[in-house]
Amino acid sequence: MASKSKELDVNVKNMIIQLRNEGLTYRATGIQLNISLFTVKSVVKKFNETGSPDNKVRSGRPGIFSAKEKRSIIKEVKKNPKISAPQLASLYFA
């Protein structure tokens, strides 16, 4: 099942704000960008409150590995599928 909502790209949010500043209505802006009326209103409201169209930074525990480290571990496992977790750990945390 697909996700119900997707985060808008900052470029799309900037386009919404630009079109609203040019005088287009919420409905016309939504039709032009193929976005719902509610989404257009939400983006404009958030921009008026915060002054920025940027997405919020999410809270939570930071990841253990960087993307580069994840690729490296996957590469190692593909190269040697029978490697154990302790052996992998000794390669990266020794």
mmCIF file with all atom_site columns, C-alpha atoms in Angstrom:
data_model
loop_
_atom_site.group_PDB
_atom_site.id
_atom_site.type_symbol
_atom_site.label_atom_id
_atom_site.label_alt_id
_atom_site.label_comp_id
_atom_site.label_asym_id
_atom_site.label_entity_id
_atom_site.label_seq_id
_atom_site.pdbx_PDB_ins_code
_atom_site.Cartn_x
_atom_site.Cartn_y
_atom_site.Cartn_z
_atom_site.occupancy
_atom_site.B_iso_or_equiv
_atom_site.pdbx_formal_charge
_atom_site.auth_seq_id
_atom_site.auth_comp_id
_atom_site.auth_asym_id
_atom_site.auth_atom_id
_atom_site.pdbx_PDB_model_num
ATOM 1  C CA . MET A 1 1  ? 0.000  0.000   0.000   1.00 0.00 ? 1  MET A CA 1
ATOM 2  C CA . ALA A 1 2  ? 1.361  3.399   -0.958  1.00 0.00 ? 2  ALA A CA 1
ATOM 3  C CA . SER A 1 3  ? 1.940  6.211   1.476   1.00 0.00 ? 3  SER A CA 1
ATOM 4  C CA . LYS A 1 4  ? -1.005 8.560   1.883   1.00 0.00 ? 4  LYS A CA 1
ATOM 5  C CA . SER A 1 5  ? 1.018  11.744  1.884   1.00 0.00 ? 5  SER A CA 1
ATOM 6  C CA . LYS A 1 6  ? 4.197  12.951  0.294   1.00 0.00 ? 6  LYS A CA 1
ATOM 7  C CA . GLU A 1 7  ? 6.329  15.875  1.304   1.00 0.00 ? 7  GLU A CA 1
ATOM 8  C CA . LEU A 1 8  ? 6.406  18.639  -1.280  1.00 0.00 ? 8  LEU A CA 1
ATOM 9  C CA . ASP A 1 9  ? 9.749  19.629  -2.702  1.00 0.00 ? 9  ASP A CA 1
ATOM 10 C CA . VAL A 1 10 ? 10.976 23.076  -1.650  1.00 0.00 ? 10 VAL A CA 1
ATOM 11 C CA . ASN A 1 11 ? 11.022 24.147  -5.319  1.00 0.00 ? 11 ASN A CA 1
ATOM 12 C CA . VAL A 1 12 ? 7.298  23.375  -5.631  1.00 0.00 ? 12 VAL A CA 1
ATOM 13 C CA . LYS A 1 13 ? 6.591  25.319  -2.439  1.00 0.00 ? 13 LYS A CA 1
ATOM 14 C CA . ASN A 1 14 ? 8.530  28.274  -3.835  1.00 0.00 ? 14 ASN A CA 1
ATOM 15 C CA . MET A 1 15 ? 6.457  28.084  -7.045  1.00 0.00 ? 15 MET A CA 1
ATOM 16 C CA . ILE A 1 16 ? 3.230  28.125  -5.005  1.00 0.00 ? 16 ILE A CA 1
ATOM 17 C CA . ILE A 1 17 ? 4.370  31.206  -3.106  1.00 0.00 ? 17 ILE A CA 1
ATOM 18 C CA . GLN A 1 18 ? 5.542  32.930  -6.289  1.00 0.00 ? 18 GLN A CA 1
ATOM 19 C CA . LEU A 1 19 ? 2.220  32.304  -8.066  1.00 0.00 ? 19 LEU A CA 1
ATOM 20 C CA . ARG A 1 20 ? 0.268  33.563  -5.037  1.00 0.00 ? 20 ARG A CA 1
ATOM 21 C CA . ASN A 1 21 ? 2.411  36.714  -4.946  1.00 0.00 ? 21 ASN A CA 1
ATOM 22 C CA . GLU A 1 22 ? 1.633  37.246  -8.635  1.00 0.00 ? 22 GLU A CA 1
ATOM 23 C CA . GLY A 1 23 ? -2.050 37.384  -7.707  1.00 0.00 ? 23 GLY A CA 1
ATOM 24 C CA . LEU A 1 24 ? -3.327 33.920  -8.641  1.00 0.00 ? 24 LEU A CA 1
ATOM 25 C CA . THR A 1 25 ? -6.054 32.460  -6.465  1.00 0.00 ? 25 THR A CA 1
ATOM 26 C CA . TYR A 1 26 ? -5.515 29.332  -4.393  1.00 0.00 ? 26 TYR A CA 1
ATOM 27 C CA . ARG A 1 27 ? -7.632 27.346  -6.836  1.00 0.00 ? 27 ARG A CA 1
ATOM 28 C CA . ALA A 1 28 ? -5.821 28.646  -9.943  1.00 0.00 ? 28 ALA A CA 1
ATOM 29 C CA . THR A 1 29 ? -2.449 27.970  -8.335  1.00 0.00 ? 29 THR A CA 1
ATOM 30 C CA . GLY A 1 30 ? -3.499 24.423  -7.481  1.00 0.00 ? 30 GLY A CA 1
ATOM 31 C CA . ILE A 1 31 ? -4.816 23.747  -10.965 1.00 0.00 ? 31 ILE A CA 1
ATOM 32 C CA . GLN A 1 32 ? -1.682 25.121  -12.613 1.00 0.00 ? 32 GLN A CA 1
ATOM 33 C CA . LEU A 1 33 ? 0.636  22.982  -10.462 1.00 0.00 ? 33 LEU A CA 1
ATOM 34 C CA . ASN A 1 34 ? -1.742 19.977  -10.221 1.00 0.00 ? 34 ASN A CA 1
ATOM 35 C CA . ILE A 1 35 ? -1.879 20.248  -6.417  1.00 0.00 ? 35 ILE A CA 1
ATOM 36 C CA . SER A 1 36 ? -4.937 20.246  -4.173  1.00 0.00 ? 36 SER A CA 1
ATOM 37 C CA . LEU A 1 37 ? -6.453 23.483  -2.942  1.00 0.00 ? 37 LEU A CA 1
ATOM 38 C CA . PHE A 1 38 ? -5.867 22.444  0.676   1.00 0.00 ? 38 PHE A CA 1
ATOM 39 C CA . THR A 1 39 ? -2.154 21.837  0.008   1.00 0.00 ? 39 THR A CA 1
ATOM 40 C CA . VAL A 1 40 ? -1.764 25.272  -1.581  1.00 0.00 ? 40 VAL A CA 1
ATOM 41 C CA . LYS A 1 41 ? -3.485 26.916  1.388   1.00 0.00 ? 41 LYS A CA 1
ATOM 42 C CA . SER A 1 42 ? -1.338 24.976  3.855   1.00 0.00 ? 42 SER A CA 1
ATOM 43 C CA . VAL A 1 43 ? 1.919  25.944  2.134   1.00 0.00 ? 43 VAL A CA 1
ATOM 44 C CA . VAL A 1 44 ? 0.955  29.627  1.990   1.00 0.00 ? 44 VAL A CA 1
ATOM 45 C CA . LYS A 1 45 ? -0.203 29.602  5.634   1.00 0.00 ? 45 LYS A CA 1
ATOM 46 C CA . LYS A 1 46 ? 3.043  27.997  6.789   1.00 0.00 ? 46 LYS A CA 1
ATOM 47 C CA . PHE A 1 47 ? 5.066  30.485  4.736   1.00 0.00 ? 47 PHE A CA 1
ATOM 48 C CA . ASN A 1 48 ? 3.182  33.416  6.276   1.00 0.00 ? 48 ASN A CA 1
ATOM 49 C CA . GLU A 1 49 ? 3.758  32.046  9.794   1.00 0.00 ? 49 GLU A CA 1
ATOM 50 C CA . THR A 1 50 ? 7.420  31.061  9.487   1.00 0.00 ? 50 THR A CA 1
ATOM 51 C CA . GLY A 1 51 ? 8.674  33.177  6.597   1.00 0.00 ? 51 GLY A CA 1
ATOM 52 C CA . SER A 1 52 ? 10.291 30.133  5.025   1.00 0.00 ? 52 SER A CA 1
ATOM 53 C CA . PRO A 1 53 ? 8.983  27.369  2.737   1.00 0.00 ? 53 PRO A CA 1
ATOM 54 C CA . ASP A 1 54 ? 11.601 24.899  4.023   1.00 0.00 ? 54 ASP A CA 1
ATOM 55 C CA . ASN A 1 55 ? 10.549 21.561  5.474   1.00 0.00 ? 55 ASN A CA 1
ATOM 56 C CA . LYS A 1 56 ? 10.909 21.070  9.218   1.00 0.00 ? 56 LYS A CA 1
ATOM 57 C CA . VAL A 1 57 ? 13.791 19.071  10.591  1.00 0.00 ? 57 VAL A CA 1
ATOM 58 C CA . ARG A 1 58 ? 12.469 15.869  12.063  1.00 0.00 ? 58 ARG A CA 1
ATOM 59 C CA . SER A 1 59 ? 13.291 14.808  15.562  1.00 0.00 ? 59 SER A CA 1
ATOM 60 C CA . GLY A 1 60 ? 14.405 11.346  16.447  1.00 0.00 ? 60 GLY A CA 1
ATOM 61 C CA . ARG A 1 61 ? 17.395 9.203   16.989  1.00 0.00 ? 61 ARG A CA 1
ATOM 62 C CA . PRO A 1 62 ? 20.142 9.776   14.422  1.00 0.00 ? 62 PRO A CA 1
ATOM 63 C CA . GLY A 1 63 ? 21.146 6.896   12.196  1.00 0.00 ? 63 GLY A CA 1
ATOM 64 C CA . ILE A 1 64 ? 24.081 4.702   13.161  1.00 0.00 ? 64 ILE A CA 1
ATOM 65 C CA . PHE A 1 65 ? 25.616 4.534   9.689   1.00 0.00 ? 65 PHE A CA 1
ATOM 66 C CA . SER A 1 66 ? 26.136 7.071   6.955   1.00 0.00 ? 66 SER A CA 1
ATOM 67 C CA . ALA A 1 67 ? 24.968 6.259   3.428   1.00 0.00 ? 67 ALA A CA 1
ATOM 68 C CA . LYS A 1 68 ? 28.559 5.481   2.445   1.00 0.00 ? 68 LYS A CA 1
ATOM 69 C CA . GLU A 1 69 ? 28.946 3.032   5.349   1.00 0.00 ? 69 GLU A CA 1
ATOM 70 C CA . LYS A 1 70 ? 25.659 1.316   4.482   1.00 0.00 ? 70 LYS A CA 1
ATOM 71 C CA . ARG A 1 71 ? 26.791 0.824   0.871   1.00 0.00 ? 71 ARG A CA 1
ATOM 72 C CA . SER A 1 72 ? 30.104 -0.543  2.089   1.00 0.00 ? 72 SER A CA 1
ATOM 73 C CA . ILE A 1 73 ? 28.439 -3.076  4.406   1.00 0.00 ? 73 ILE A CA 1
ATOM 74 C CA . ILE A 1 74 ? 26.036 -4.218  1.689   1.00 0.00 ? 74 ILE A CA 1
ATOM 75 C CA . LYS A 1 75 ? 28.933 -4.581  -0.741  1.00 0.00 ? 75 LYS A CA 1
ATOM 76 C CA . GLU A 1 76 ? 30.837 -6.698  1.796   1.00 0.00 ? 76 GLU A CA 1
ATOM 77 C CA . VAL A 1 77 ? 27.829 -8.957  2.425   1.00 0.00 ? 77 VAL A CA 1
ATOM 78 C CA . LYS A 1 78 ? 27.231 -9.427  -1.308  1.00 0.00 ? 78 LYS A CA 1
ATOM 79 C CA . LYS A 1 79 ? 30.887 -10.313 -1.741  1.00 0.00 ? 79 LYS A CA 1
ATOM 80 C CA . ASN A 1 80 ? 30.816 -12.782 1.172   1.00 0.00 ? 80 ASN A CA 1
ATOM 81 C CA . PRO A 1 81 ? 27.219 -13.824 2.031   1.00 0.00 ? 81 PRO A CA 1
ATOM 82 C CA . LYS A 1 82 ? 28.327 -16.212 4.795   1.00 0.00 ? 82 LYS A CA 1
ATOM 83 C CA . ILE A 1 83 ? 30.039 -13.511 6.857   1.00 0.00 ? 83 ILE A CA 1
ATOM 84 C CA . SER A 1 84 ? 28.693 -13.303 10.409  1.00 0.00 ? 84 SER A CA 1
ATOM 85 C CA . ALA A 1 85 ? 27.550 -10.173 12.204  1.00 0.00 ? 85 ALA A CA 1
ATOM 86 C CA . PRO A 1 86 ? 30.503 -10.241 14.638  1.00 0.00 ? 86 PRO A CA 1
ATOM 87 C CA . GLN A 1 87 ? 32.912 -10.496 11.707  1.00 0.00 ? 87 GLN A CA 1
ATOM 88 C CA . LEU A 1 88 ? 31.226 -7.540  10.013  1.00 0.00 ? 88 LEU A CA 1
ATOM 89 C CA . ALA A 1 89 ? 31.392 -5.571  13.240  1.00 0.00 ? 89 ALA A CA 1
ATOM 90 C CA . SER A 1 90 ? 35.089 -6.306  13.613  1.00 0.00 ? 90 SER A CA 1
ATOM 91 C CA . LEU A 1 91 ? 35.682 -4.975  10.089  1.00 0.00 ? 91 LEU A CA 1
ATOM 92 C CA . TYR A 1 92 ? 33.938 -1.663  10.759  1.00 0.00 ? 92 TYR A CA 1
ATOM 93 C CA . PHE A 1 93 ? 34.319 -1.072  14.491  1.00 0.00 ? 93 PHE A CA 1
ATOM 94 C CA . ALA A 1 94 ? 37.772 -2.472  15.223  1.00 0.00 ? 94 ALA A CA 1
#
